[in-house]
Amino acid sequence: MSLAERPNWLPLAPWIFVVIWSAGYAVAKIALAYTQPLNLMVLRFLGAWLFLCPLVLWFRPQWPSKRAIRDLLVVATFIQLVHFGCVYAGLSLGASASMLALFAASQPVLITLVAAIVQKQLPLPRVWLGLFLGLSGAAWVIWVQGDLSQGVLLGALLGFFAVVGLSIGQVYEKRQRPDCHPLWVYFIQYGYATLASLPFALWLEGYQVVWTEGLVGSLAYLVLGNSLIGIFLMLTMVRFGAISRVTSIMFLVPGLAAFIAWVLVGEVMPPIAWAGIGLAAAGVLLVIRAPTETRPSSP
């Protein structure tokens, strides 16, 4: 089997993905109470890789080409290492789960910008306006929450870079479409991500893990929910063009993530901060409803 045929369940994928993705921020916040960002990355990547090992041995899919492996490693670098590395570091510095989810809602805008840059085209002015509204909404939420310490501001900045990395990885995946069995896709990517992050974790943090029920439960969700189901849904939607359906509901992520963070970790979003979420949602909707054409750049 390969990702060559459009699956029948694809129309449901965007809604499942948004829920899984929104919950990941609060769950990661719980896990970081017992470990450090790089340690958490290694545990997550290694857990997903070990989960896939028996499946690969059982099904024995065809080994991909060198070009496909190269493309898989590039996608893993941006989506796994850059995106999740920035998210976990931002959370550990004090940024709230809802704050980082707010940047995630701007993903459709950044994907449009990255795609235009790759195609050497100039995005329409309303795309830039959408980005401005999204960043203004994020700035409003940060200001209203009142914590302007250096760590929180740096964490918010990392949240922005996290979405940039995710957008670049998605555009590259859509452009290259590596021909590979789904099991090899995630087995190779998580094996590579584990090997790439492990030396930095040991060097910068050492082994800092306190094994508790909270950590085990959080890891189980991050491995099965985010790493396997969430990433599988996302890359499948990117490949078959259904990512447009995700972008149409991505403005739901901040509100949903804020609600989940309130339930799981007790983060309270001030009522006035919802104006910033609305502003960011307006920026996303502005880009979603914009014409798909972009103006060619001048010679």
PDB file of C-alpha atoms in Angstrom:
ATOM      1  CA  MET A   1       0.000   0.000   0.000  1.00  0.00           C
ATOM      2  CA  SER A   2       1.158   3.549  -0.718  1.00  0.00           C
ATOM      3  CA  LEU A   3      -0.364   6.984  -0.470  1.00  0.00           C
ATOM      4  CA  ALA A   4      -1.497   6.827  -4.088  1.00  0.00           C
ATOM      5  CA  GLU A   5      -5.269   6.391  -3.668  1.00  0.00           C
ATOM      6  CA  ARG A   6      -7.521   8.965  -2.067  1.00  0.00           C
ATOM      7  CA  PRO A   7      -8.962   7.433   1.160  1.00  0.00           C
ATOM      8  CA  ASN A   8     -12.727   7.417   1.683  1.00  0.00           C
ATOM      9  CA  TRP A   9     -12.455   8.848   5.200  1.00  0.00           C
ATOM     10  CA  LEU A  10     -10.674  12.010   4.056  1.00  0.00           C
ATOM     11  CA  PRO A  11     -13.699  14.363   4.543  1.00  0.00           C
ATOM     12  CA  LEU A  12     -13.659  13.578   8.291  1.00  0.00           C
ATOM     13  CA  ALA A  13      -9.905  14.055   8.648  1.00  0.00           C
ATOM     14  CA  PRO A  14      -9.850  17.870   9.119  1.00  0.00           C
ATOM     15  CA  TRP A  15     -12.218  17.786  12.099  1.00  0.00           C
ATOM     16  CA  ILE A  16     -10.364  14.929  13.795  1.00  0.00           C
ATOM     17  CA  PHE A  17      -7.050  16.626  13.126  1.00  0.00           C
ATOM     18  CA  VAL A  18      -8.097  19.985  14.617  1.00  0.00           C
ATOM     19  CA  VAL A  19      -9.249  18.347  17.863  1.00  0.00           C
ATOM     20  CA  ILE A  20      -6.090  16.222  18.183  1.00  0.00           C
ATOM     21  CA  TRP A  21      -3.824  19.149  17.345  1.00  0.00           C
ATOM     22  CA  SER A  22      -5.568  21.548  19.743  1.00  0.00           C
ATOM     23  CA  ALA A  23      -5.225  19.154  22.683  1.00  0.00           C
ATOM     24  CA  GLY A  24      -1.530  18.582  22.044  1.00  0.00           C
ATOM     25  CA  TYR A  25      -0.466  21.931  23.528  1.00  0.00           C
ATOM     26  CA  ALA A  26      -2.021  21.363  26.945  1.00  0.00           C
ATOM     27  CA  VAL A  27      -0.878  17.734  27.047  1.00  0.00           C
ATOM     28  CA  ALA A  28       2.685  18.806  26.282  1.00  0.00           C
ATOM     29  CA  LYS A  29       2.422  21.375  29.084  1.00  0.00           C
ATOM     30  CA  ILE A  30       1.588  18.542  31.497  1.00  0.00           C
ATOM     31  CA  ALA A  31       4.522  16.436  30.278  1.00  0.00           C
ATOM     32  CA  LEU A  32       6.964  19.329  30.665  1.00  0.00           C
ATOM     33  CA  ALA A  33       6.246  19.400  34.398  1.00  0.00           C
ATOM     34  CA  TYR A  34       8.238  16.154  34.638  1.00  0.00           C
ATOM     35  CA  THR A  35      10.930  16.574  31.984  1.00  0.00           C
ATOM     36  CA  GLN A  36      12.673  19.088  29.710  1.00  0.00           C
ATOM     37  CA  PRO A  37      11.846  20.049  26.095  1.00  0.00           C
ATOM     38  CA  LEU A  38      14.591  18.078  24.334  1.00  0.00           C
ATOM     39  CA  ASN A  39      14.086  15.096  26.621  1.00  0.00           C
ATOM     40  CA  LEU A  40      10.380  15.183  25.773  1.00  0.00           C
ATOM     41  CA  MET A  41      11.156  15.278  22.055  1.00  0.00           C
ATOM     42  CA  VAL A  42      13.404  12.225  22.325  1.00  0.00           C
ATOM     43  CA  LEU A  43      10.838  10.289  24.371  1.00  0.00           C
ATOM     44  CA  ARG A  44       8.094  11.146  21.923  1.00  0.00           C
ATOM     45  CA  PHE A  45      10.061  10.321  18.770  1.00  0.00           C
ATOM     46  CA  LEU A  46      11.516   7.140  20.245  1.00  0.00           C
ATOM     47  CA  GLY A  47       8.106   6.019  21.485  1.00  0.00           C
ATOM     48  CA  ALA A  48       6.570   6.455  18.037  1.00  0.00           C
ATOM     49  CA  TRP A  49       9.501   4.650  16.385  1.00  0.00           C
ATOM     50  CA  LEU A  50       9.277   1.695  18.789  1.00  0.00           C
ATOM     51  CA  PHE A  51       5.519   1.490  18.225  1.00  0.00           C
ATOM     52  CA  LEU A  52       6.101   1.217  14.473  1.00  0.00           C
ATOM     53  CA  CYS A  53       8.900  -1.381  14.680  1.00  0.00           C
ATOM     54  CA  PRO A  54       6.681  -4.502  14.937  1.00  0.00           C
ATOM     55  CA  LEU A  55       4.383  -3.184  12.181  1.00  0.00           C
ATOM     56  CA  VAL A  56       7.310  -2.706   9.812  1.00  0.00           C
ATOM     57  CA  LEU A  57       8.650  -6.182  10.606  1.00  0.00           C
ATOM     58  CA  TRP A  58       5.215  -7.722  10.102  1.00  0.00           C
ATOM     59  CA  PHE A  59       4.207  -6.044   6.813  1.00  0.00           C
ATOM     60  CA  ARG A  60       7.728  -5.668   5.347  1.00  0.00           C
ATOM     61  CA  PRO A  61       6.860  -2.904   2.863  1.00  0.00           C
ATOM     62  CA  GLN A  62       9.095  -2.084  -0.082  1.00  0.00           C
ATOM     63  CA  TRP A  63      12.086   0.084   0.778  1.00  0.00           C
ATOM     64  CA  PRO A  64      11.769   3.600  -0.701  1.00  0.00           C
ATOM     65  CA  SER A  65      14.141   5.214  -3.178  1.00  0.00           C
ATOM     66  CA  LYS A  66      17.018   7.457  -2.138  1.00  0.00           C
ATOM     67  CA  ARG A  67      15.140  10.503  -3.413  1.00  0.00           C
ATOM     68  CA  ALA A  68      12.074   9.626  -1.342  1.00  0.00           C
ATOM     69  CA  ILE A  69      14.238   9.145   1.761  1.00  0.00           C
ATOM     70  CA  ARG A  70      15.856  12.525   1.202  1.00  0.00           C
ATOM     71  CA  ASP A  71      12.463  14.201   0.930  1.00  0.00           C
ATOM     72  CA  LEU A  72      11.219  12.411   4.063  1.00  0.00           C
ATOM     73  CA  LEU A  73      14.208  13.677   6.039  1.00  0.00           C
ATOM     74  CA  VAL A  74      13.654  17.253   4.865  1.00  0.00           C
ATOM     75  CA  VAL A  75       9.984  17.122   5.888  1.00  0.00           C
ATOM     76  CA  ALA A  76      10.911  15.584   9.254  1.00  0.00           C
ATOM     77  CA  THR A  77      13.465  18.321   9.882  1.00  0.00           C
ATOM     78  CA  PHE A  78      10.892  21.092   9.583  1.00  0.00           C
ATOM     79  CA  ILE A  79       7.779  19.368  10.980  1.00  0.00           C
ATOM     80  CA  GLN A  80       9.279  17.196  13.719  1.00  0.00           C
ATOM     81  CA  LEU A  81      12.469  18.929  14.819  1.00  0.00           C
ATOM     82  CA  VAL A  82      11.826  22.621  14.112  1.00  0.00           C
ATOM     83  CA  HIS A  83       8.081  22.731  14.824  1.00  0.00           C
ATOM     84  CA  PHE A  84       7.871  20.561  17.927  1.00  0.00           C
ATOM     85  CA  GLY A  85      11.246  21.719  19.214  1.00  0.00           C
ATOM     86  CA  CYS A  86      10.041  25.337  19.170  1.00  0.00           C
ATOM     87  CA  VAL A  87       6.656  24.441  20.674  1.00  0.00           C
ATOM     88  CA  TYR A  88       8.121  22.493  23.589  1.00  0.00           C
ATOM     89  CA  ALA A  89      10.811  25.085  24.240  1.00  0.00           C
ATOM     90  CA  GLY A  90       8.204  27.865  24.150  1.00  0.00           C
ATOM     91  CA  LEU A  91       5.963  26.064  26.622  1.00  0.00           C
ATOM     92  CA  SER A  92       8.879  25.394  28.965  1.00  0.00           C
ATOM     93  CA  LEU A  93       9.786  29.094  28.933  1.00  0.00           C
ATOM     94  CA  GLY A  94       6.341  30.012  30.237  1.00  0.00           C
ATOM     95  CA  ALA A  95       4.272  30.662  27.129  1.00  0.00           C
ATOM     96  CA  SER A  96       0.701  29.429  27.572  1.00  0.00           C
ATOM     97  CA  ALA A  97      -0.785  26.628  25.515  1.00  0.00           C
ATOM     98  CA  SER A  98      -3.478  28.959  24.190  1.00  0.00           C
ATOM     99  CA  MET A  99      -0.842  31.497  23.145  1.00  0.00           C
ATOM    100  CA  LEU A 100       1.072  28.979  21.029  1.00  0.00           C
ATOM    101  CA  ALA A 101      -2.181  27.643  19.606  1.00  0.00           C
ATOM    102  CA  LEU A 102      -2.982  31.187  18.519  1.00  0.00           C
ATOM    103  CA  PHE A 103       0.097  31.198  16.315  1.00  0.00           C
ATOM    104  CA  ALA A 104      -0.944  27.815  14.936  1.00  0.00           C
ATOM    105  CA  ALA A 105      -4.176  29.406  13.705  1.00  0.00           C
ATOM    106  CA  SER A 106      -2.074  31.616  11.416  1.00  0.00           C
ATOM    107  CA  GLN A 107      -0.781  28.541   9.601  1.00  0.00           C
ATOM    108  CA  PRO A 108      -3.011  29.032   6.510  1.00  0.00           C
ATOM    109  CA  VAL A 109      -1.555  32.505   6.051  1.00  0.00           C
ATOM    110  CA  LEU A 110       2.025  31.280   6.367  1.00  0.00           C
ATOM    111  CA  ILE A 111       1.392  28.359   4.006  1.00  0.00           C
ATOM    112  CA  THR A 112       0.142  30.830   1.409  1.00  0.00           C
ATOM    113  CA  LEU A 113       3.252  32.976   1.856  1.00  0.00           C
ATOM    114  CA  VAL A 114       5.662  30.022   1.750  1.00  0.00           C
ATOM    115  CA  ALA A 115       3.956  28.578  -1.341  1.00  0.00           C
ATOM    116  CA  ALA A 116       4.178  31.942  -3.082  1.00  0.00           C
ATOM    117  CA  ILE A 117       7.886  32.254  -2.256  1.00  0.00           C
ATOM    118  CA  VAL A 118       8.583  28.736  -3.520  1.00  0.00           C
ATOM    119  CA  GLN A 119       6.720  29.525  -6.756  1.00  0.00           C
ATOM    120  CA  LYS A 120       8.514  32.883  -7.019  1.00  0.00           C
ATOM    121  CA  GLN A 121       5.268  34.842  -6.887  1.00  0.00           C
ATOM    122  CA  LEU A 122       4.070  37.817  -4.878  1.00  0.00           C
ATOM    123  CA  PRO A 123       1.100  37.132  -2.582  1.00  0.00           C
ATOM    124  CA  LEU A 124      -1.953  39.382  -2.816  1.00  0.00           C
ATOM    125  CA  PRO A 125      -2.041  42.365  -0.414  1.00  0.00           C
ATOM    126  CA  ARG A 126      -4.884  40.809   1.583  1.00  0.00           C
ATOM    127  CA  VAL A 127      -2.577  37.907   2.431  1.00  0.00           C
ATOM    128  CA  TRP A 128      -0.130  40.318   4.047  1.00  0.00           C
ATOM    129  CA  LEU A 129      -3.058  41.983   5.795  1.00  0.00           C
ATOM    130  CA  GLY A 130      -4.170  38.583   7.094  1.00  0.00           C
ATOM    131  CA  LEU A 131      -0.704  37.960   8.520  1.00  0.00           C
ATOM    132  CA  PHE A 132      -0.714  41.395  10.158  1.00  0.00           C
ATOM    133  CA  LEU A 133      -4.110  40.745  11.758  1.00  0.00           C
ATOM    134  CA  GLY A 134      -2.984  37.343  13.005  1.00  0.00           C
ATOM    135  CA  LEU A 135       0.181  38.695  14.594  1.00  0.00           C
ATOM    136  CA  SER A 136      -1.734  41.663  16.027  1.00  0.00           C
ATOM    137  CA  GLY A 137      -4.200  39.260  17.638  1.00  0.00           C
ATOM    138  CA  ALA A 138      -1.343  37.268  19.138  1.00  0.00           C
ATOM    139  CA  ALA A 139       0.293  40.448  20.447  1.00  0.00           C
ATOM    140  CA  TRP A 140      -3.013  41.506  22.037  1.00  0.00           C
ATOM    141  CA  VAL A 141      -3.409  38.171  23.835  1.00  0.00           C
ATOM    142  CA  ILE A 142       0.184  38.330  25.111  1.00  0.00           C
ATOM    143  CA  TRP A 143      -0.351  41.898  26.371  1.00  0.00           C
ATOM    144  CA  VAL A 144      -3.699  41.180  28.037  1.00  0.00           C
ATOM    145  CA  GLN A 145      -2.404  38.089  29.821  1.00  0.00           C
ATOM    146  CA  GLY A 146      -0.013  40.480  31.541  1.00  0.00           C
ATOM    147  CA  ASP A 147       3.139  38.335  31.722  1.00  0.00           C
ATOM    148  CA  LEU A 148       5.722  40.220  29.659  1.00  0.00           C
ATOM    149  CA  SER A 149       8.772  38.513  31.122  1.00  0.00           C
ATOM    150  CA  GLN A 150      11.665  37.707  28.834  1.00  0.00           C
ATOM    151  CA  GLY A 151      10.940  33.988  28.958  1.00  0.00           C
ATOM    152  CA  VAL A 152       7.297  34.344  27.943  1.00  0.00           C
ATOM    153  CA  LEU A 153       8.119  36.717  25.091  1.00  0.00           C
ATOM    154  CA  LEU A 154      10.836  34.376  23.840  1.00  0.00           C
ATOM    155  CA  GLY A 155       8.407  31.485  24.135  1.00  0.00           C
ATOM    156  CA  ALA A 156       5.860  33.380  22.031  1.00  0.00           C
ATOM    157  CA  LEU A 157       8.536  34.085  19.410  1.00  0.00           C
ATOM    158  CA  LEU A 158       9.385  30.390  19.310  1.00  0.00           C
ATOM    159  CA  GLY A 159       5.679  29.683  18.796  1.00  0.00           C
ATOM    160  CA  PHE A 160       5.785  31.789  15.641  1.00  0.00           C
ATOM    161  CA  PHE A 161       8.891  30.007  14.344  1.00  0.00           C
ATOM    162  CA  ALA A 162       7.201  26.687  15.125  1.00  0.00           C
ATOM    163  CA  VAL A 163       4.389  27.482  12.705  1.00  0.00           C
ATOM    164  CA  VAL A 164       6.890  28.718  10.098  1.00  0.00           C
ATOM    165  CA  GLY A 165       8.685  25.363  10.282  1.00  0.00           C
ATOM    166  CA  LEU A 166       5.411  23.455  10.042  1.00  0.00           C
ATOM    167  CA  SER A 167       4.341  25.487   7.001  1.00  0.00           C
ATOM    168  CA  ILE A 168       7.644  24.940   5.188  1.00  0.00           C
ATOM    169  CA  GLY A 169       7.441  21.207   5.850  1.00  0.00           C
ATOM    170  CA  GLN A 170       3.889  20.990   4.528  1.00  0.00           C
ATOM    171  CA  VAL A 171       4.665  22.949   1.370  1.00  0.00           C
ATOM    172  CA  TYR A 172       7.733  20.774   0.710  1.00  0.00           C
ATOM    173  CA  GLU A 173       5.696  17.585   1.238  1.00  0.00           C
ATOM    174  CA  LYS A 174       3.010  18.834  -1.143  1.00  0.00           C
ATOM    175  CA  ARG A 175       5.576  19.831  -3.763  1.00  0.00           C
ATOM    176  CA  GLN A 176       7.742  16.674  -3.673  1.00  0.00           C
ATOM    177  CA  ARG A 177       5.123  14.005  -2.830  1.00  0.00           C
ATOM    178  CA  PRO A 178       7.684  11.316  -1.862  1.00  0.00           C
ATOM    179  CA  ASP A 179       6.534   7.904  -3.104  1.00  0.00           C
ATOM    180  CA  CYS A 180       6.779   5.696  -0.050  1.00  0.00           C
ATOM    181  CA  HIS A 181       4.726   3.243   1.989  1.00  0.00           C
ATOM    182  CA  PRO A 182       3.102   5.049   4.971  1.00  0.00           C
ATOM    183  CA  LEU A 183       4.885   2.786   7.468  1.00  0.00           C
ATOM    184  CA  TRP A 184       8.270   3.703   6.053  1.00  0.00           C
ATOM    185  CA  VAL A 185       7.325   7.396   6.059  1.00  0.00           C
ATOM    186  CA  TYR A 186       6.904   7.559   9.817  1.00  0.00           C
ATOM    187  CA  PHE A 187       9.436   4.861  10.687  1.00  0.00           C
ATOM    188  CA  ILE A 188      12.199   6.737   8.834  1.00  0.00           C
ATOM    189  CA  GLN A 189      11.131  10.165  10.041  1.00  0.00           C
ATOM    190  CA  TYR A 190      10.864   9.246  13.711  1.00  0.00           C
ATOM    191  CA  GLY A 191      14.065   7.224  13.635  1.00  0.00           C
ATOM    192  CA  TYR A 192      15.867  10.198  12.104  1.00  0.00           C
ATOM    193  CA  ALA A 193      14.258  12.653  14.544  1.00  0.00           C
ATOM    194  CA  THR A 194      15.314  10.477  17.499  1.00  0.00           C
ATOM    195  CA  LEU A 195      18.935  10.260  16.339  1.00  0.00           C
ATOM    196  CA  ALA A 196      19.050  13.987  15.549  1.00  0.00           C
ATOM    197  CA  SER A 197      17.588  15.182  18.868  1.00  0.00           C
ATOM    198  CA  LEU A 198      19.201  12.684  21.270  1.00  0.00           C
ATOM    199  CA  PRO A 199      22.762  14.145  21.228  1.00  0.00           C
ATOM    200  CA  PHE A 200      21.462  17.679  21.835  1.00  0.00           C
ATOM    201  CA  ALA A 201      19.217  16.477  24.658  1.00  0.00           C
ATOM    202  CA  LEU A 202      22.101  14.746  26.428  1.00  0.00           C
ATOM    203  CA  TRP A 203      24.467  17.659  25.822  1.00  0.00           C
ATOM    204  CA  LEU A 204      22.187  20.547  26.792  1.00  0.00           C
ATOM    205  CA  GLU A 205      19.872  18.945  29.351  1.00  0.00           C
ATOM    206  CA  GLY A 206      21.251  15.558  30.349  1.00  0.00           C
ATOM    207  CA  TYR A 207      18.738  12.932  31.411  1.00  0.00           C
ATOM    208  CA  GLN A 208      15.963  14.777  33.255  1.00  0.00           C
ATOM    209  CA  VAL A 209      12.853  12.630  33.448  1.00  0.00           C
ATOM    210  CA  VAL A 210      10.628  12.008  36.468  1.00  0.00           C
ATOM    211  CA  TRP A 211       8.468   9.012  35.639  1.00  0.00           C
ATOM    212  CA  THR A 212       4.945   9.587  36.932  1.00  0.00           C
ATOM    213  CA  GLU A 213       1.445   8.649  35.832  1.00  0.00           C
ATOM    214  CA  GLY A 214       1.023  12.148  34.436  1.00  0.00           C
ATOM    215  CA  LEU A 215       4.114  11.841  32.254  1.00  0.00           C
ATOM    216  CA  VAL A 216       3.221   8.352  31.039  1.00  0.00           C
ATOM    217  CA  GLY A 217      -0.318   9.415  30.155  1.00  0.00           C
ATOM    218  CA  SER A 218       0.917  12.550  28.389  1.00  0.00           C
ATOM    219  CA  LEU A 219       3.503  10.591  26.419  1.00  0.00           C
ATOM    220  CA  ALA A 220       0.890   8.050  25.392  1.00  0.00           C
ATOM    221  CA  TYR A 221      -1.217  10.845  23.905  1.00  0.00           C
ATOM    222  CA  LEU A 222       1.732  12.629  22.279  1.00  0.00           C
ATOM    223  CA  VAL A 223       2.940   9.380  20.695  1.00  0.00           C
ATOM    224  CA  LEU A 224      -0.379   7.903  19.585  1.00  0.00           C
ATOM    225  CA  GLY A 225      -2.383  11.091  19.154  1.00  0.00           C
ATOM    226  CA  ASN A 226       0.011  13.734  17.842  1.00  0.00           C
ATOM    227  CA  SER A 227       2.909  11.709  16.449  1.00  0.00           C
ATOM    228  CA  LEU A 228       1.027   8.889  14.733  1.00  0.00           C
ATOM    229  CA  ILE A 229      -2.614   9.820  14.154  1.00  0.00           C
ATOM    230  CA  GLY A 230      -2.192  13.607  13.932  1.00  0.00           C
ATOM    231  CA  ILE A 231       0.855  13.638  11.657  1.00  0.00           C
ATOM    232  CA  PHE A 232      -0.636  10.861   9.508  1.00  0.00           C
ATOM    233  CA  LEU A 233      -3.841  12.859   9.023  1.00  0.00           C
ATOM    234  CA  MET A 234      -1.943  16.058   8.284  1.00  0.00           C
ATOM    235  CA  LEU A 235       0.416  14.599   5.669  1.00  0.00           C
ATOM    236  CA  THR A 236      -2.401  12.643   4.046  1.00  0.00           C
ATOM    237  CA  MET A 237      -4.501  15.802   3.751  1.00  0.00           C
ATOM    238  CA  VAL A 238      -1.539  17.722   2.363  1.00  0.00           C
ATOM    239  CA  ARG A 239      -0.932  15.067  -0.281  1.00  0.00           C
ATOM    240  CA  PHE A 240      -4.533  14.883  -1.472  1.00  0.00           C
ATOM    241  CA  GLY A 241      -5.305  18.584  -1.289  1.00  0.00           C
ATOM    242  CA  ALA A 242      -7.641  18.332   1.701  1.00  0.00           C
ATOM    243  CA  ILE A 243      -5.396  20.672   3.662  1.00  0.00           C
ATOM    244  CA  SER A 244      -7.661  23.432   2.317  1.00  0.00           C
ATOM    245  CA  ARG A 245     -10.437  21.980   4.487  1.00  0.00           C
ATOM    246  CA  VAL A 246      -8.142  22.190   7.512  1.00  0.00           C
ATOM    247  CA  THR A 247      -7.308  25.813   6.825  1.00  0.00           C
ATOM    248  CA  SER A 248     -11.018  26.581   6.669  1.00  0.00           C
ATOM    249  CA  ILE A 249     -11.408  25.551  10.322  1.00  0.00           C
ATOM    250  CA  MET A 250      -7.957  26.369  11.710  1.00  0.00           C
ATOM    251  CA  PHE A 251      -9.385  29.510  13.305  1.00  0.00           C
ATOM    252  CA  LEU A 252     -11.076  27.131  15.764  1.00  0.00           C
ATOM    253  CA  VAL A 253      -7.727  25.948  17.159  1.00  0.00           C
ATOM    254  CA  PRO A 254      -7.015  28.816  19.620  1.00  0.00           C
ATOM    255  CA  GLY A 255     -10.449  28.704  21.221  1.00  0.00           C
ATOM    256  CA  LEU A 256     -10.502  24.920  21.394  1.00  0.00           C
ATOM    257  CA  ALA A 257      -6.935  24.790  22.727  1.00  0.00           C
ATOM    258  CA  ALA A 258      -7.755  27.452  25.336  1.00  0.00           C
ATOM    259  CA  PHE A 259     -10.750  25.425  26.530  1.00  0.00           C
ATOM    260  CA  ILE A 260      -8.726  22.194  26.718  1.00  0.00           C
ATOM    261  CA  ALA A 261      -5.874  24.005  28.523  1.00  0.00           C
ATOM    262  CA  TRP A 262      -8.376  25.365  31.043  1.00  0.00           C
ATOM    263  CA  VAL A 263      -9.715  21.854  31.702  1.00  0.00           C
ATOM    264  CA  LEU A 264      -6.334  20.062  31.841  1.00  0.00           C
ATOM    265  CA  VAL A 265      -3.857  22.571  33.286  1.00  0.00           C
ATOM    266  CA  GLY A 266      -6.047  25.341  34.692  1.00  0.00           C
ATOM    267  CA  GLU A 267      -4.999  28.076  32.247  1.00  0.00           C
ATOM    268  CA  VAL A 268      -7.559  30.870  32.348  1.00  0.00           C
ATOM    269  CA  MET A 269      -8.011  33.098  29.321  1.00  0.00           C
ATOM    270  CA  PRO A 270      -9.128  36.634  30.356  1.00  0.00           C
ATOM    271  CA  PRO A 271     -12.421  37.573  28.648  1.00  0.00           C
ATOM    272  CA  ILE A 272     -10.843  40.596  26.977  1.00  0.00           C
ATOM    273  CA  ALA A 273      -8.195  38.323  25.412  1.00  0.00           C
ATOM    274  CA  TRP A 274     -10.838  36.692  23.225  1.00  0.00           C
ATOM    275  CA  ALA A 275     -10.825  39.879  21.151  1.00  0.00           C
ATOM    276  CA  GLY A 276      -7.295  38.977  20.077  1.00  0.00           C
ATOM    277  CA  ILE A 277      -8.413  35.480  19.113  1.00  0.00           C
ATOM    278  CA  GLY A 278     -11.214  37.025  17.075  1.00  0.00           C
ATOM    279  CA  LEU A 279      -8.736  39.349  15.356  1.00  0.00           C
ATOM    280  CA  ALA A 280      -6.465  36.440  14.463  1.00  0.00           C
ATOM    281  CA  ALA A 281      -9.470  34.459  13.185  1.00  0.00           C
ATOM    282  CA  ALA A 282     -10.441  37.405  10.989  1.00  0.00           C
ATOM    283  CA  GLY A 283      -6.965  37.395   9.466  1.00  0.00           C
ATOM    284  CA  VAL A 284      -7.207  33.682   8.702  1.00  0.00           C
ATOM    285  CA  LEU A 285     -10.677  34.021   7.163  1.00  0.00           C
ATOM    286  CA  LEU A 286      -9.442  36.945   5.064  1.00  0.00           C
ATOM    287  CA  VAL A 287      -6.770  34.744   3.496  1.00  0.00           C
ATOM    288  CA  ILE A 288      -9.005  31.690   3.142  1.00  0.00           C
ATOM    289  CA  ARG A 289     -11.566  33.690   1.181  1.00  0.00           C
ATOM    290  CA  ALA A 290      -8.925  35.432  -0.923  1.00  0.00           C
ATOM    291  CA  PRO A 291      -8.530  34.485  -4.601  1.00  0.00           C
ATOM    292  CA  THR A 292      -5.977  31.718  -5.065  1.00  0.00           C
ATOM    293  CA  GLU A 293      -4.110  33.579  -7.787  1.00  0.00           C
ATOM    294  CA  THR A 294      -0.938  35.450  -6.889  1.00  0.00           C
ATOM    295  CA  ARG A 295       0.724  38.175  -8.821  1.00  0.00           C
ATOM    296  CA  PRO A 296       3.908  37.121 -10.650  1.00  0.00           C
ATOM    297  CA  SER A 297       7.030  38.887  -9.469  1.00  0.00           C
ATOM    298  CA  SER A 298       8.699  41.451 -11.682  1.00  0.00           C
ATOM    299  CA  PRO A 299      11.480  40.201 -13.968  1.00  0.00           C
TER     300      PRO A 299
END
